[in-house]
JSON list of C-alpha atoms in Angstrom, two decimals:
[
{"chain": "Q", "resi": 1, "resn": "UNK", "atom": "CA", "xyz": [-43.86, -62.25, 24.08]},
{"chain": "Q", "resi": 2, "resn": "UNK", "atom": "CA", "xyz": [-40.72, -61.99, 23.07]},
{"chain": "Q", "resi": 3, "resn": "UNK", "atom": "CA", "xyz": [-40.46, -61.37, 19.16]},
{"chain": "Q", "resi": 4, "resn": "UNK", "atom": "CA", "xyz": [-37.34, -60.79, 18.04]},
{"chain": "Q", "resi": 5, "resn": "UNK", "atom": "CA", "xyz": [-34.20, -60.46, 19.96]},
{"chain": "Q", "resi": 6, "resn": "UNK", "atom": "CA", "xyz": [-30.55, -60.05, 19.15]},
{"chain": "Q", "resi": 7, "resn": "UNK", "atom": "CA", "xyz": [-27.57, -60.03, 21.13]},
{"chain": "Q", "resi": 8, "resn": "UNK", "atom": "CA", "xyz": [-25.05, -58.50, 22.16]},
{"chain": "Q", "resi": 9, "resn": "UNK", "atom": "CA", "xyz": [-26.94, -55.30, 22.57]},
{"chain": "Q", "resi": 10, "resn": "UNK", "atom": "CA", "xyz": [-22.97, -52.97, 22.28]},
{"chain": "Q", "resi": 11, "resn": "UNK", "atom": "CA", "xyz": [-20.09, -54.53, 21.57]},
{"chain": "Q", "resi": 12, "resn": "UNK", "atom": "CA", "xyz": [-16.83, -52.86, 20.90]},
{"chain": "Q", "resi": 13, "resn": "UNK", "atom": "CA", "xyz": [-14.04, -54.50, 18.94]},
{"chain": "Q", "resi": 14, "resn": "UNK", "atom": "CA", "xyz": [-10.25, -53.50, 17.29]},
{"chain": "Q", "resi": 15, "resn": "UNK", "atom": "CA", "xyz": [-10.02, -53.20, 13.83]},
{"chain": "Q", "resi": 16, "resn": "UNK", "atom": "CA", "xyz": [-9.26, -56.62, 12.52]},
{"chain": "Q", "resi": 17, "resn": "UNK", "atom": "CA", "xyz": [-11.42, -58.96, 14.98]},
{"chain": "Q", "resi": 18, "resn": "UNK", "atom": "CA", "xyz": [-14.44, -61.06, 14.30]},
{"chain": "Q", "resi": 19, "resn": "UNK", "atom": "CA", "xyz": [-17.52, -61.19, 15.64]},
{"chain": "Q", "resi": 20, "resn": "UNK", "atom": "CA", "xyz": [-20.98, -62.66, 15.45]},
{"chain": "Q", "resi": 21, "resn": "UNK", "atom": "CA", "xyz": [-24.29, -60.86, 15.85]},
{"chain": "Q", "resi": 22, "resn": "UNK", "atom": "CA", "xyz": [-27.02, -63.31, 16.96]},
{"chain": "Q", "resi": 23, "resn": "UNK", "atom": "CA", "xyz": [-30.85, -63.34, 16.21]},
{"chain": "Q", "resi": 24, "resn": "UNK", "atom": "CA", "xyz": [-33.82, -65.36, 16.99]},
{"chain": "Q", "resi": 25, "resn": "UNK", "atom": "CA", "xyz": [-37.48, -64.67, 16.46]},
{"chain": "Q", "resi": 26, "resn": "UNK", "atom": "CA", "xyz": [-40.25, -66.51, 17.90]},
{"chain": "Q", "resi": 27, "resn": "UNK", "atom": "CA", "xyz": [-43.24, -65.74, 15.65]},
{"chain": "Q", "resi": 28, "resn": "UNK", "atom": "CA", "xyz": [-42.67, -68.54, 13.49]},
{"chain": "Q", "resi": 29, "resn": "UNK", "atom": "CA", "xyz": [-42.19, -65.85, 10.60]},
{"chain": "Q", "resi": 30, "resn": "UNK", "atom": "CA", "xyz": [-40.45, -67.28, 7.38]},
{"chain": "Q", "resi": 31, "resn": "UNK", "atom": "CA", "xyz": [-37.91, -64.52, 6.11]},
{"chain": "Q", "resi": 32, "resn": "UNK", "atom": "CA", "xyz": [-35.04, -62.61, 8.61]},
{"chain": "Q", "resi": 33, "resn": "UNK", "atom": "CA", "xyz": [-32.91, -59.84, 7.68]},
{"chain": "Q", "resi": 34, "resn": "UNK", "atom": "CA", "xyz": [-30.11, -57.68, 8.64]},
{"chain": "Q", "resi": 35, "resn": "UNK", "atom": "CA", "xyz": [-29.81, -53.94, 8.25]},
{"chain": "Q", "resi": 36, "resn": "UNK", "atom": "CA", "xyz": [-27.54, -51.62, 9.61]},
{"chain": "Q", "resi": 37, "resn": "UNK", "atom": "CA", "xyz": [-28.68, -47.77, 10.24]},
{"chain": "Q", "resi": 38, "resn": "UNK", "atom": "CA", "xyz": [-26.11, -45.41, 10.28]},
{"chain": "Q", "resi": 39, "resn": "UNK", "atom": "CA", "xyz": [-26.78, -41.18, 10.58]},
{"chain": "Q", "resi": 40, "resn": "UNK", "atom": "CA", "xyz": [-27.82, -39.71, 7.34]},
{"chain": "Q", "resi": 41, "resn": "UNK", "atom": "CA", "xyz": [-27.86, -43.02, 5.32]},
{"chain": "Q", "resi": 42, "resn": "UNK", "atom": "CA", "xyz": [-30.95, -44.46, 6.90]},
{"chain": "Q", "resi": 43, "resn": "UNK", "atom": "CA", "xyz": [-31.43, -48.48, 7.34]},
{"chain": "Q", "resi": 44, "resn": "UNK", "atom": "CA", "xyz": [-29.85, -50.47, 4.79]},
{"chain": "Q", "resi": 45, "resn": "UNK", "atom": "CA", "xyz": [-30.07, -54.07, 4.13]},
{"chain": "Q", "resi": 46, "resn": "UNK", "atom": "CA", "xyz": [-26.84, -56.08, 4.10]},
{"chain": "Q", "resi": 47, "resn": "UNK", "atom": "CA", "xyz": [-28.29, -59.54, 3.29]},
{"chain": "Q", "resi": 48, "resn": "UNK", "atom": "CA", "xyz": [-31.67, -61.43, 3.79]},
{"chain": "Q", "resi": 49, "resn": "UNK", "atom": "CA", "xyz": [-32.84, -64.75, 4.35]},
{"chain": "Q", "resi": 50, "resn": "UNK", "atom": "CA", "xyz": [-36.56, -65.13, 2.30]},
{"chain": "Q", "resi": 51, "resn": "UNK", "atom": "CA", "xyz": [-36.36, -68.95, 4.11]},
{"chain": "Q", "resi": 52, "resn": "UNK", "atom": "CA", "xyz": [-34.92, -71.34, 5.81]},
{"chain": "Q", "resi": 53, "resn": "UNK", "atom": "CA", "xyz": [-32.05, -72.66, 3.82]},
{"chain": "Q", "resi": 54, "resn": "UNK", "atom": "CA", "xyz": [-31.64, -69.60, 1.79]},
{"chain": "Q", "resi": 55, "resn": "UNK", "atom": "CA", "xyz": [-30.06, -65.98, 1.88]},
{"chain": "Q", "resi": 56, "resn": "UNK", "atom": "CA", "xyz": [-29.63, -63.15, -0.59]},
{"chain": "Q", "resi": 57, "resn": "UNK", "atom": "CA", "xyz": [-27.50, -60.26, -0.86]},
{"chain": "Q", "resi": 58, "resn": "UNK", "atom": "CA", "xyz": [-28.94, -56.62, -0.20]},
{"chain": "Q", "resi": 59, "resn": "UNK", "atom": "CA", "xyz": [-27.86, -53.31, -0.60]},
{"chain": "Q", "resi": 60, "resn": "UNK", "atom": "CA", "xyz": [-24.26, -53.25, 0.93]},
{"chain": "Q", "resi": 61, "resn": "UNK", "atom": "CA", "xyz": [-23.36, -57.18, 2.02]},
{"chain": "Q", "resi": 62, "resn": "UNK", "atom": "CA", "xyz": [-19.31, -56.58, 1.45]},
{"chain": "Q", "resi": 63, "resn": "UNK", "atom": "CA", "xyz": [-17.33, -57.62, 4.63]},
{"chain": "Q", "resi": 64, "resn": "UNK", "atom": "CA", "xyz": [-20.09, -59.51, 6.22]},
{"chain": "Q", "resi": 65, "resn": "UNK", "atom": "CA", "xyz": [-21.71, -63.34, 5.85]},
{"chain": "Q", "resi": 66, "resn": "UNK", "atom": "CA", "xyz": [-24.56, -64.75, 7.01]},
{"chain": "Q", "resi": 67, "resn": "UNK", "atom": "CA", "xyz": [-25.99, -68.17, 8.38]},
{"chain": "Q", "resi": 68, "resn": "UNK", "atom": "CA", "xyz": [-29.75, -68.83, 8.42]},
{"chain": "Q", "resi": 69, "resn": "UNK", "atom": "CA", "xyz": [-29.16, -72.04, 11.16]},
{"chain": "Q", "resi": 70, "resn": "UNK", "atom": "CA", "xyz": [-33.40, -72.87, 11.03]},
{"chain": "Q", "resi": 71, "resn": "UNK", "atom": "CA", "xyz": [-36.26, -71.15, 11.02]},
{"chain": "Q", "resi": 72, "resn": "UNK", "atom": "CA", "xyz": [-36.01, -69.20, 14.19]},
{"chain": "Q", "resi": 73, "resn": "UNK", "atom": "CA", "xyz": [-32.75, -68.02, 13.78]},
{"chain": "Q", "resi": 74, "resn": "UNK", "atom": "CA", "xyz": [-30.39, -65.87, 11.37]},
{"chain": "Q", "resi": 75, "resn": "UNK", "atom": "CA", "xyz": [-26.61, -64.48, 12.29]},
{"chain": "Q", "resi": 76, "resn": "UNK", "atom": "CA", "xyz": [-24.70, -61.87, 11.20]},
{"chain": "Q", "resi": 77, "resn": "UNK", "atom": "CA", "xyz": [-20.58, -62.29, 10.97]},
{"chain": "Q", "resi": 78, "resn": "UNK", "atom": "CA", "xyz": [-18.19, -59.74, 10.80]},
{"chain": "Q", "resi": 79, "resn": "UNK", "atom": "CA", "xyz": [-14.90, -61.86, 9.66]},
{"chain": "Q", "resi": 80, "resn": "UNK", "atom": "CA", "xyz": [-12.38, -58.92, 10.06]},
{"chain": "Q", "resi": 81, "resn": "UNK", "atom": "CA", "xyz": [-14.22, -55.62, 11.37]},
{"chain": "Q", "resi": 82, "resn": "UNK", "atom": "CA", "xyz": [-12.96, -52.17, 9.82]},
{"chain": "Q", "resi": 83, "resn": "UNK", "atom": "CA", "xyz": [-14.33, -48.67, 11.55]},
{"chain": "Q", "resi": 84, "resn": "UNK", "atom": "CA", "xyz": [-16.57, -48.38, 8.45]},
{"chain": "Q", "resi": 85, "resn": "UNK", "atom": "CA", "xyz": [-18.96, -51.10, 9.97]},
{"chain": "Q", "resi": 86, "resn": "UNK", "atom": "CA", "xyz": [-19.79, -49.51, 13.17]},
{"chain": "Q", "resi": 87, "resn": "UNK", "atom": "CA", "xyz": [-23.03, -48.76, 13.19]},
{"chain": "Q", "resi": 88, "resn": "UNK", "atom": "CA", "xyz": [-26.41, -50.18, 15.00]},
{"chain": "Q", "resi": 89, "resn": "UNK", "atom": "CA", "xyz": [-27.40, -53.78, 13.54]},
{"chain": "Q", "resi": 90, "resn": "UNK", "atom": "CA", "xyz": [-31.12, -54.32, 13.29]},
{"chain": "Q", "resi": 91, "resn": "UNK", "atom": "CA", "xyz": [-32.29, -57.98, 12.76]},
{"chain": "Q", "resi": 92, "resn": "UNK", "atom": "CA", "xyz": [-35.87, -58.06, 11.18]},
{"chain": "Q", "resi": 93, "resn": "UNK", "atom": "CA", "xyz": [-38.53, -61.10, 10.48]},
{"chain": "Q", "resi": 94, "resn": "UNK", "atom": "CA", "xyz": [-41.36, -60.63, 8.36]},
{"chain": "Q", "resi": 95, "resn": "UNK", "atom": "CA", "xyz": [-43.96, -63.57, 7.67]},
{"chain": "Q", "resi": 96, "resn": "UNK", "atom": "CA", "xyz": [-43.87, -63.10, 3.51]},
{"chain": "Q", "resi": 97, "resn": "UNK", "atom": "CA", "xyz": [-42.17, -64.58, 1.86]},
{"chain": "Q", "resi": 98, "resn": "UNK", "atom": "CA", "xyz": [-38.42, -62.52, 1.26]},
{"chain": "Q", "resi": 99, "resn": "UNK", "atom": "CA", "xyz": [-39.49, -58.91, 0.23]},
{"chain": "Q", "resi": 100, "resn": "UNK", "atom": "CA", "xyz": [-42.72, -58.77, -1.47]},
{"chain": "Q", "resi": 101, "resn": "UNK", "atom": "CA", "xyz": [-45.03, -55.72, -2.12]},
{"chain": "Q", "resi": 102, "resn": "UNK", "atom": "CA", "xyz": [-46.54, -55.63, 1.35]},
{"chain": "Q", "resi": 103, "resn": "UNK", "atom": "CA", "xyz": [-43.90, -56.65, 3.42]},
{"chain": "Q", "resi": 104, "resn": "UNK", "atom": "CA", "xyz": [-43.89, -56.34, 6.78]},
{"chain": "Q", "resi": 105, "resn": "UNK", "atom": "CA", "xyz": [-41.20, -55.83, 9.18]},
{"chain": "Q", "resi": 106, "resn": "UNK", "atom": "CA", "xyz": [-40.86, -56.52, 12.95]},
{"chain": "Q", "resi": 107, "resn": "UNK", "atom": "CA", "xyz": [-37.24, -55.42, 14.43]},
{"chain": "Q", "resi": 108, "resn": "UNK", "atom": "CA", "xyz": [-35.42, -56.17, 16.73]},
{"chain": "Q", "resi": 109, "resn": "UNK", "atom": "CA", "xyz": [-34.09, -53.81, 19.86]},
{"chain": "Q", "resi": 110, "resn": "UNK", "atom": "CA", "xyz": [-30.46, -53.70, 17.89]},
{"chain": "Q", "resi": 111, "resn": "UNK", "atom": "CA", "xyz": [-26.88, -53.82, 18.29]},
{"chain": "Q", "resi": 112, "resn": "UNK", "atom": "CA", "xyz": [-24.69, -51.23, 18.94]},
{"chain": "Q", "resi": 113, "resn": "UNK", "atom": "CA", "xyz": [-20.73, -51.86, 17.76]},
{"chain": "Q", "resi": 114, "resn": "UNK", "atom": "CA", "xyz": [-18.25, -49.90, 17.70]},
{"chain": "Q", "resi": 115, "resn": "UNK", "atom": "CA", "xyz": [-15.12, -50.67, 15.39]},
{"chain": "Q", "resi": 116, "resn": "UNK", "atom": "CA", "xyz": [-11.87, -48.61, 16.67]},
{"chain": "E", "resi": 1, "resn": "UNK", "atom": "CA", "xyz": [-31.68, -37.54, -6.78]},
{"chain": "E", "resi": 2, "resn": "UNK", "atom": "CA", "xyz": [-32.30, -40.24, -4.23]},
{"chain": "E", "resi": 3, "resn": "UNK", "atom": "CA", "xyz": [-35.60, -42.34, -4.47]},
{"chain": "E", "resi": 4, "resn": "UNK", "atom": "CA", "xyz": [-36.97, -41.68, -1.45]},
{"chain": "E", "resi": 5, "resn": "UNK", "atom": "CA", "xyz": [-36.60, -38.40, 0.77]},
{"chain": "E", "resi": 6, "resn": "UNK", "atom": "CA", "xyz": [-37.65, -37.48, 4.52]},
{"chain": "E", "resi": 7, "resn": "UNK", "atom": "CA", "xyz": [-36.64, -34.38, 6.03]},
{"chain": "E", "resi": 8, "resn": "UNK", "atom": "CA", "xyz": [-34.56, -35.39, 9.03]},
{"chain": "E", "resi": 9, "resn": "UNK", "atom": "CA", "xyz": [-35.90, -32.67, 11.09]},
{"chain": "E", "resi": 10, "resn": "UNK", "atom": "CA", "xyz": [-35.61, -32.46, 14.19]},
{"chain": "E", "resi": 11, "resn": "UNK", "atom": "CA", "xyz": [-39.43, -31.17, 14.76]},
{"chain": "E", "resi": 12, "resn": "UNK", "atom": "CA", "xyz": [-40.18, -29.70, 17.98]},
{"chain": "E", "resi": 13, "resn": "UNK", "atom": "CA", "xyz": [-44.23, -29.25, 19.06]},
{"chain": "E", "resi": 14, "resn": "UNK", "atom": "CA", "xyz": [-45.99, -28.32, 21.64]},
{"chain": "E", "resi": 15, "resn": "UNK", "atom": "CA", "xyz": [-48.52, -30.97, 23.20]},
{"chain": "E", "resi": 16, "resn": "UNK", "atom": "CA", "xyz": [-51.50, -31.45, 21.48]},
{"chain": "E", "resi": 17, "resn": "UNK", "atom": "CA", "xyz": [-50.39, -29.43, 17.92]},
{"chain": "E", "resi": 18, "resn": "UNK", "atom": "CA", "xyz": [-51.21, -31.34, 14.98]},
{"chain": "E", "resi": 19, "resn": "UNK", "atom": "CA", "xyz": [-48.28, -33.04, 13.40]},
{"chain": "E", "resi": 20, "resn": "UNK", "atom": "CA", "xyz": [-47.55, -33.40, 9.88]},
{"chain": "E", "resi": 21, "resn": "UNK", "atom": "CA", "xyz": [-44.14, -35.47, 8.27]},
{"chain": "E", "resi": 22, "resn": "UNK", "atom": "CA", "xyz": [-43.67, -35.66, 4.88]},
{"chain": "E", "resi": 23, "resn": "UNK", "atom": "CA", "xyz": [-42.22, -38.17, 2.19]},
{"chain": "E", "resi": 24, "resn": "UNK", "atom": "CA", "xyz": [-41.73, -37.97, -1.65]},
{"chain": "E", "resi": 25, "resn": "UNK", "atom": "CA", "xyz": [-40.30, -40.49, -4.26]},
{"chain": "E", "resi": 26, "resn": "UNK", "atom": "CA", "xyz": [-39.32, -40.26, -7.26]},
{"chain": "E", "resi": 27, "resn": "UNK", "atom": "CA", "xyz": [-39.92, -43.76, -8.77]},
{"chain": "E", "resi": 28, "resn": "UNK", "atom": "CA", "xyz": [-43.28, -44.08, -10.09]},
{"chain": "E", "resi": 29, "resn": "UNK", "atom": "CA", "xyz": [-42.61, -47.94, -9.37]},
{"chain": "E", "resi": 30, "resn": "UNK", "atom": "CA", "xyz": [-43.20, -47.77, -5.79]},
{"chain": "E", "resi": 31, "resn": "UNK", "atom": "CA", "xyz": [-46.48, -49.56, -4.75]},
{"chain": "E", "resi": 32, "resn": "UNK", "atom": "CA", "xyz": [-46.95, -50.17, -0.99]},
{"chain": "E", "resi": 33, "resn": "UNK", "atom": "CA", "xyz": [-46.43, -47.66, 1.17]},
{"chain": "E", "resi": 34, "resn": "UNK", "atom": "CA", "xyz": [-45.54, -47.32, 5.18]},
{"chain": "E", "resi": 35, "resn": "UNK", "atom": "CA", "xyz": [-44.72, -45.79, 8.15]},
{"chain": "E", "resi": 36, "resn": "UNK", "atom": "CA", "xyz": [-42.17, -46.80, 11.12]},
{"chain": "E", "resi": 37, "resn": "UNK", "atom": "CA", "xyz": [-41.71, -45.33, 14.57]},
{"chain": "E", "resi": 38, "resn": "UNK", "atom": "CA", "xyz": [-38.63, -45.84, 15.96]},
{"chain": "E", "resi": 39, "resn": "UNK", "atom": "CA", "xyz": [-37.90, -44.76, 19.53]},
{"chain": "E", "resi": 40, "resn": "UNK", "atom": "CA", "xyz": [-34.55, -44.14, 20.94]},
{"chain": "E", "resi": 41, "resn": "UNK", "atom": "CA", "xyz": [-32.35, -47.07, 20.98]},
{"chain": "E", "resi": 42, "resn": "UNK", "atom": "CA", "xyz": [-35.37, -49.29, 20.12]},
{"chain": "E", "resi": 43, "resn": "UNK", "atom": "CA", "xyz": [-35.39, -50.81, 16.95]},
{"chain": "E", "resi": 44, "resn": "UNK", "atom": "CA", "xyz": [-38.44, -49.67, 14.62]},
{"chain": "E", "resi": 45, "resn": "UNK", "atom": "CA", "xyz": [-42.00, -50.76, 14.90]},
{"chain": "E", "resi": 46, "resn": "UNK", "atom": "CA", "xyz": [-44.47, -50.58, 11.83]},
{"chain": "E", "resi": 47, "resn": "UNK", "atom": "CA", "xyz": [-47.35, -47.88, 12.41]},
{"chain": "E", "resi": 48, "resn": "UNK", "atom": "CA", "xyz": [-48.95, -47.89, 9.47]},
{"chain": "E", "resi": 49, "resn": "UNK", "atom": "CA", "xyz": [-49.50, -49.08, 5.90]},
{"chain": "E", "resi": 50, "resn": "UNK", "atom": "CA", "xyz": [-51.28, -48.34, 2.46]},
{"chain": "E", "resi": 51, "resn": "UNK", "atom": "CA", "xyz": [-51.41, -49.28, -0.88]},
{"chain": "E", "resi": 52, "resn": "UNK", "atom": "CA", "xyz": [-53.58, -47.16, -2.63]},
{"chain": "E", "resi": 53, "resn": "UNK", "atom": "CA", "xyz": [-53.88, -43.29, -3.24]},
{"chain": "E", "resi": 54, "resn": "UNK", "atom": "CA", "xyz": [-55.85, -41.62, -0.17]},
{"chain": "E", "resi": 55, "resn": "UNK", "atom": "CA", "xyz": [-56.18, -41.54, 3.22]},
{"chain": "E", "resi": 56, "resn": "UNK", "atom": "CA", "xyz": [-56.09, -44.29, 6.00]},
{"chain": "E", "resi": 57, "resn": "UNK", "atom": "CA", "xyz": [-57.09, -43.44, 9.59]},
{"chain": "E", "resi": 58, "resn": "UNK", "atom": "CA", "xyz": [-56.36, -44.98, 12.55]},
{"chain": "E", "resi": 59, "resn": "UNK", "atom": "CA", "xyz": [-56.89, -43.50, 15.89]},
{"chain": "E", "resi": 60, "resn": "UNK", "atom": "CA", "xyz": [-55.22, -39.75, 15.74]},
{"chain": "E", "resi": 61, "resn": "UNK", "atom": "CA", "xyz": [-52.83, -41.29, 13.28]},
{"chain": "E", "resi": 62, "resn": "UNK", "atom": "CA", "xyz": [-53.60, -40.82, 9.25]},
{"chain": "E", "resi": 63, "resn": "UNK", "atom": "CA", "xyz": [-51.46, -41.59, 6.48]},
{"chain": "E", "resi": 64, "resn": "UNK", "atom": "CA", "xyz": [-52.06, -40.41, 2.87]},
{"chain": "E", "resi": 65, "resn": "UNK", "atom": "CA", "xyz": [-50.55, -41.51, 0.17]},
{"chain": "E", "resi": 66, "resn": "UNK", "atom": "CA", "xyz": [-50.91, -39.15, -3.50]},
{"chain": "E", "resi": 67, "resn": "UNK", "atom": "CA", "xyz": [-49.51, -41.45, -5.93]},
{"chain": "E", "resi": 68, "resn": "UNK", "atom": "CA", "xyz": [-49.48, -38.18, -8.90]},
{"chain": "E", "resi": 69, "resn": "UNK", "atom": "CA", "xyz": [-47.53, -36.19, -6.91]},
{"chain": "E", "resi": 70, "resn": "UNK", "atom": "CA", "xyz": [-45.53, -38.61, -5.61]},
{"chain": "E", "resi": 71, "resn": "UNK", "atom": "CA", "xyz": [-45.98, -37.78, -1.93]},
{"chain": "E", "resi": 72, "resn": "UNK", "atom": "CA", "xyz": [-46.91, -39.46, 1.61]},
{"chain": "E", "resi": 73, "resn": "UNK", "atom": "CA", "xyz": [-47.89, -37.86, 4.49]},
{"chain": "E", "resi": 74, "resn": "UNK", "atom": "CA", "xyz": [-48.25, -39.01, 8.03]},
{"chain": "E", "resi": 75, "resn": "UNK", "atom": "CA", "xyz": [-50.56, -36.64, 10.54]},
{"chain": "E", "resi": 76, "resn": "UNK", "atom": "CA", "xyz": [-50.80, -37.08, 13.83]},
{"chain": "E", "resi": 77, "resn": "UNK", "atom": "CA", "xyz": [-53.67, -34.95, 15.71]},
{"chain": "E", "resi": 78, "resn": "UNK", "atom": "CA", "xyz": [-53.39, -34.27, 19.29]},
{"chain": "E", "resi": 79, "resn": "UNK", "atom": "CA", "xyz": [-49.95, -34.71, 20.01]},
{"chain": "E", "resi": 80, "resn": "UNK", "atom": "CA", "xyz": [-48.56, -36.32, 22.98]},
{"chain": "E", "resi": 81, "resn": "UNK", "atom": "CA", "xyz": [-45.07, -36.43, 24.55]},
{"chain": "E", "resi": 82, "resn": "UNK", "atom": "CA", "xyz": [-45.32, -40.21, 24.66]},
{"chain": "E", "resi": 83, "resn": "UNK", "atom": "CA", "xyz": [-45.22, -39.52, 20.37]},
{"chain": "E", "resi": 84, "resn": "UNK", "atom": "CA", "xyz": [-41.52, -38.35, 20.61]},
{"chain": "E", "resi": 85, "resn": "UNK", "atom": "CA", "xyz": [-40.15, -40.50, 18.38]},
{"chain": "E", "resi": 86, "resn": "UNK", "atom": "CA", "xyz": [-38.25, -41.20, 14.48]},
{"chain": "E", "resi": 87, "resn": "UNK", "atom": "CA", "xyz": [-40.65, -41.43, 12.07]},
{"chain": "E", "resi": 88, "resn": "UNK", "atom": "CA", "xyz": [-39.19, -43.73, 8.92]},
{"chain": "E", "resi": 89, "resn": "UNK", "atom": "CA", "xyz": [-41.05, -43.97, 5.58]},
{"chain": "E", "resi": 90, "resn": "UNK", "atom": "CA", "xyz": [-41.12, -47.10, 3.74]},
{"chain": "E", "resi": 91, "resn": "UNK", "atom": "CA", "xyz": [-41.99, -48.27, 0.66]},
{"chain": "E", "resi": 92, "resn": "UNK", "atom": "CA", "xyz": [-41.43, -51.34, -1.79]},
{"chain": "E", "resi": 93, "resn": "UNK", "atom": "CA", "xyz": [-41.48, -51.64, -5.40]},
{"chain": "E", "resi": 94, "resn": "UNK", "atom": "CA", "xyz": [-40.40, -54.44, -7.72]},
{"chain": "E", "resi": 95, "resn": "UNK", "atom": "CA", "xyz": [-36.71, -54.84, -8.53]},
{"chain": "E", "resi": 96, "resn": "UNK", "atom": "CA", "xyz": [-34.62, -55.65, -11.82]},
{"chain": "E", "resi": 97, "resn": "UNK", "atom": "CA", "xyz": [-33.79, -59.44, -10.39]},
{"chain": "E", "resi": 98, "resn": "UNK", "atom": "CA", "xyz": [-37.62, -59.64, -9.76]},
{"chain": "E", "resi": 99, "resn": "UNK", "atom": "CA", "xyz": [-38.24, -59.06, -6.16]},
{"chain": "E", "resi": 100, "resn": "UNK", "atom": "CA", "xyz": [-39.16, -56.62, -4.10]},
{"chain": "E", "resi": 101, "resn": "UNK", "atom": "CA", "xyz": [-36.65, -53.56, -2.94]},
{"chain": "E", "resi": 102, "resn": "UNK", "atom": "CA", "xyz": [-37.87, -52.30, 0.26]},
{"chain": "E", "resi": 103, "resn": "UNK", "atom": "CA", "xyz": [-36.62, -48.89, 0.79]},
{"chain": "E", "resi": 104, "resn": "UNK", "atom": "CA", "xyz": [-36.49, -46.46, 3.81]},
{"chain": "E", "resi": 105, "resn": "UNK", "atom": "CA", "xyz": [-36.45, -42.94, 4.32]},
{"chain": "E", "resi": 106, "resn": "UNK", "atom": "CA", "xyz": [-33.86, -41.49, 6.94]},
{"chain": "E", "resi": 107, "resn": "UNK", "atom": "CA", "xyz": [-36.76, -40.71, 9.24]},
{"chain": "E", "resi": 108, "resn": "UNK", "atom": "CA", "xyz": [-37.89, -37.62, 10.87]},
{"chain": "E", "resi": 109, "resn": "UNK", "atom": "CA", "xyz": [-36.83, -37.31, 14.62]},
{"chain": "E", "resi": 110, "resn": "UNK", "atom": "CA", "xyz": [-40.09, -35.49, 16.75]},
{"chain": "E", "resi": 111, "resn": "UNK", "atom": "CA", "xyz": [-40.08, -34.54, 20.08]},
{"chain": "E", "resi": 112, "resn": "UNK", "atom": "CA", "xyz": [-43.59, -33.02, 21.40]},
{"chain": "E", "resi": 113, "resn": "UNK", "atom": "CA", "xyz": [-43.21, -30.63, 24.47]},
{"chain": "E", "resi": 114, "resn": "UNK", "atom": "CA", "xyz": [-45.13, -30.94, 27.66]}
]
C-alpha cells in the first residue's frame, strides 16, 4: 500500500544544475501537487496538476516546471537550481478535482535538496 | 497580517496532559477547515476535518472550529509520546481566478514526555 512516493529522498546539487523530482501515486486520485516547506514559511504550493493533461501555477512556481506524464504520475524540474530552492519537496494527490473546498491531501515522504 | 497563524511552539507535555494547539484567520472567506500531523522527516498526513462551527470528536482527538472569532482548535486528551509530532492547520477558501486556495499554517512542533 504504497500511496504516494517520490524520489530521490536528498539530493544535493551546485548552483546551476538541473534536476528532476519524481512522483507517482497509486490511488488512482485525479489531481497531484508540489509544495515545498521551508522553516518559518510553512508548505507552499509551486504548481498543481487538477488532471491529467493539465497544470496550474501556485503560490511561488518561478524557477521550476512541471510535467503531469498520466494519471499516476507528476514531476517536478529544477532547470538551473539557485540556494534559494533548497528546501524539502512534498508531492501530494488528492481525489477532487484541483483544489476545491474540501480538499484532501495525501503526501508523500519528501525530498530533501540541498542547493550549494 | 498573514491569513492564517499557528504558533510554532515548540510545546513540551508530560504524558497524558491534555493538549491544546491553536489557529486563527483572518479571512472570513475560509470555509473548510483541517488538521495535519506531520512527523519528522515524514511528509504530512490529514487528521482531521470540519466545515462547520463546533466541535468534531474522534477518539481523544477534537477539533473545533468558531467561525465568529475566527479560531480553530485541536485538543488532544491523554497524551502519548507516540503524539510527538507537527501539527499543521489547513484551510481552503475560494480564490479571485475561481478556485480554491488551500492554505497552511506553519504548524506547531509537540513533543509529549514519558
Amino acid at each position: 500500500n504504497a500511496g504516494v512516493t517520490q524520489t530521490p529522498k536528498f539530493q544535493v546539487l551546485k548552483t546551476g544544475q538541473s534536476m528532476t523530482l519524481q512522483c507517482a501515486q497509486d490511488m488512482n486520485h485525479n489531481s497531484m501537487y508540489w509544495y515545498r516547506q521551508d522553516p518559518g514559511m510553512g508548505l507552499r504550493l509551486i504548481y498543481y496538476s487538477a488532471s491529467e493533461g493539465t497544470t496550474d501555477k501556485g503560490e511561488v512556481p518561478n524557477g521550476y516546471n512541471v510535467s503531469r506524464l498520466n494519471k499516476r504520475e507528476f514531476s517536478l524540474r529544477l532547470e538551473s537550481a539557485a540556494p534559494s530552492q533548497t528546501s524539502v519537496y512534498f508531492c501530494a494527490s488528492s481525489d477532487i478535482l484541483g483544489l476545491s473546498r474540501n480538499t484532501k491531501l495525501f503526501f508523500g515522504s519528501g525530498t530533501q535538496l540541498s542547493v550549494l | 497580517q498573514k491569513e492564517v497563524e499557528q504558533d510554532p511552539g515548540p510545546l513540551s507535555v508530560p504524558e497524558g496532559a491534555i493538549v491544546s494547539l491553536n489557529c486563527t484567520y483572518s479571512n472570513s472567506a475560509f470555509q473548510y477547515f483541517m488538521w495535519y500531523r506531520q512527523y519528522s522527516r515524514k511528509g504530512p498526513e490529514l487528521l482531521m476535518y470540519t466545515y462547520s462551527s463546533g466541535n468534531k470528536e474522534d477518539g481523544r482527538f477534537t477539533a473545533q472550529v468558531d467561525k465568529s472569532s475566527k479560531y480553530i482548535s485541536l485538543f488532544i486528551r491523554d497524551s502519548q509520546p507516540s503524539d510527538s509530532a507537527t501539527y499543521l492547520c489547513a484551510m481552503s477558501r475560494l480564490s479571485g481566478a475561481g478556485s480554491y486556495q488551500l492554505t497552511f499554517g506553519k504548524g506547531t512542533k509537540l513533543s509529549v514526555i514519558p
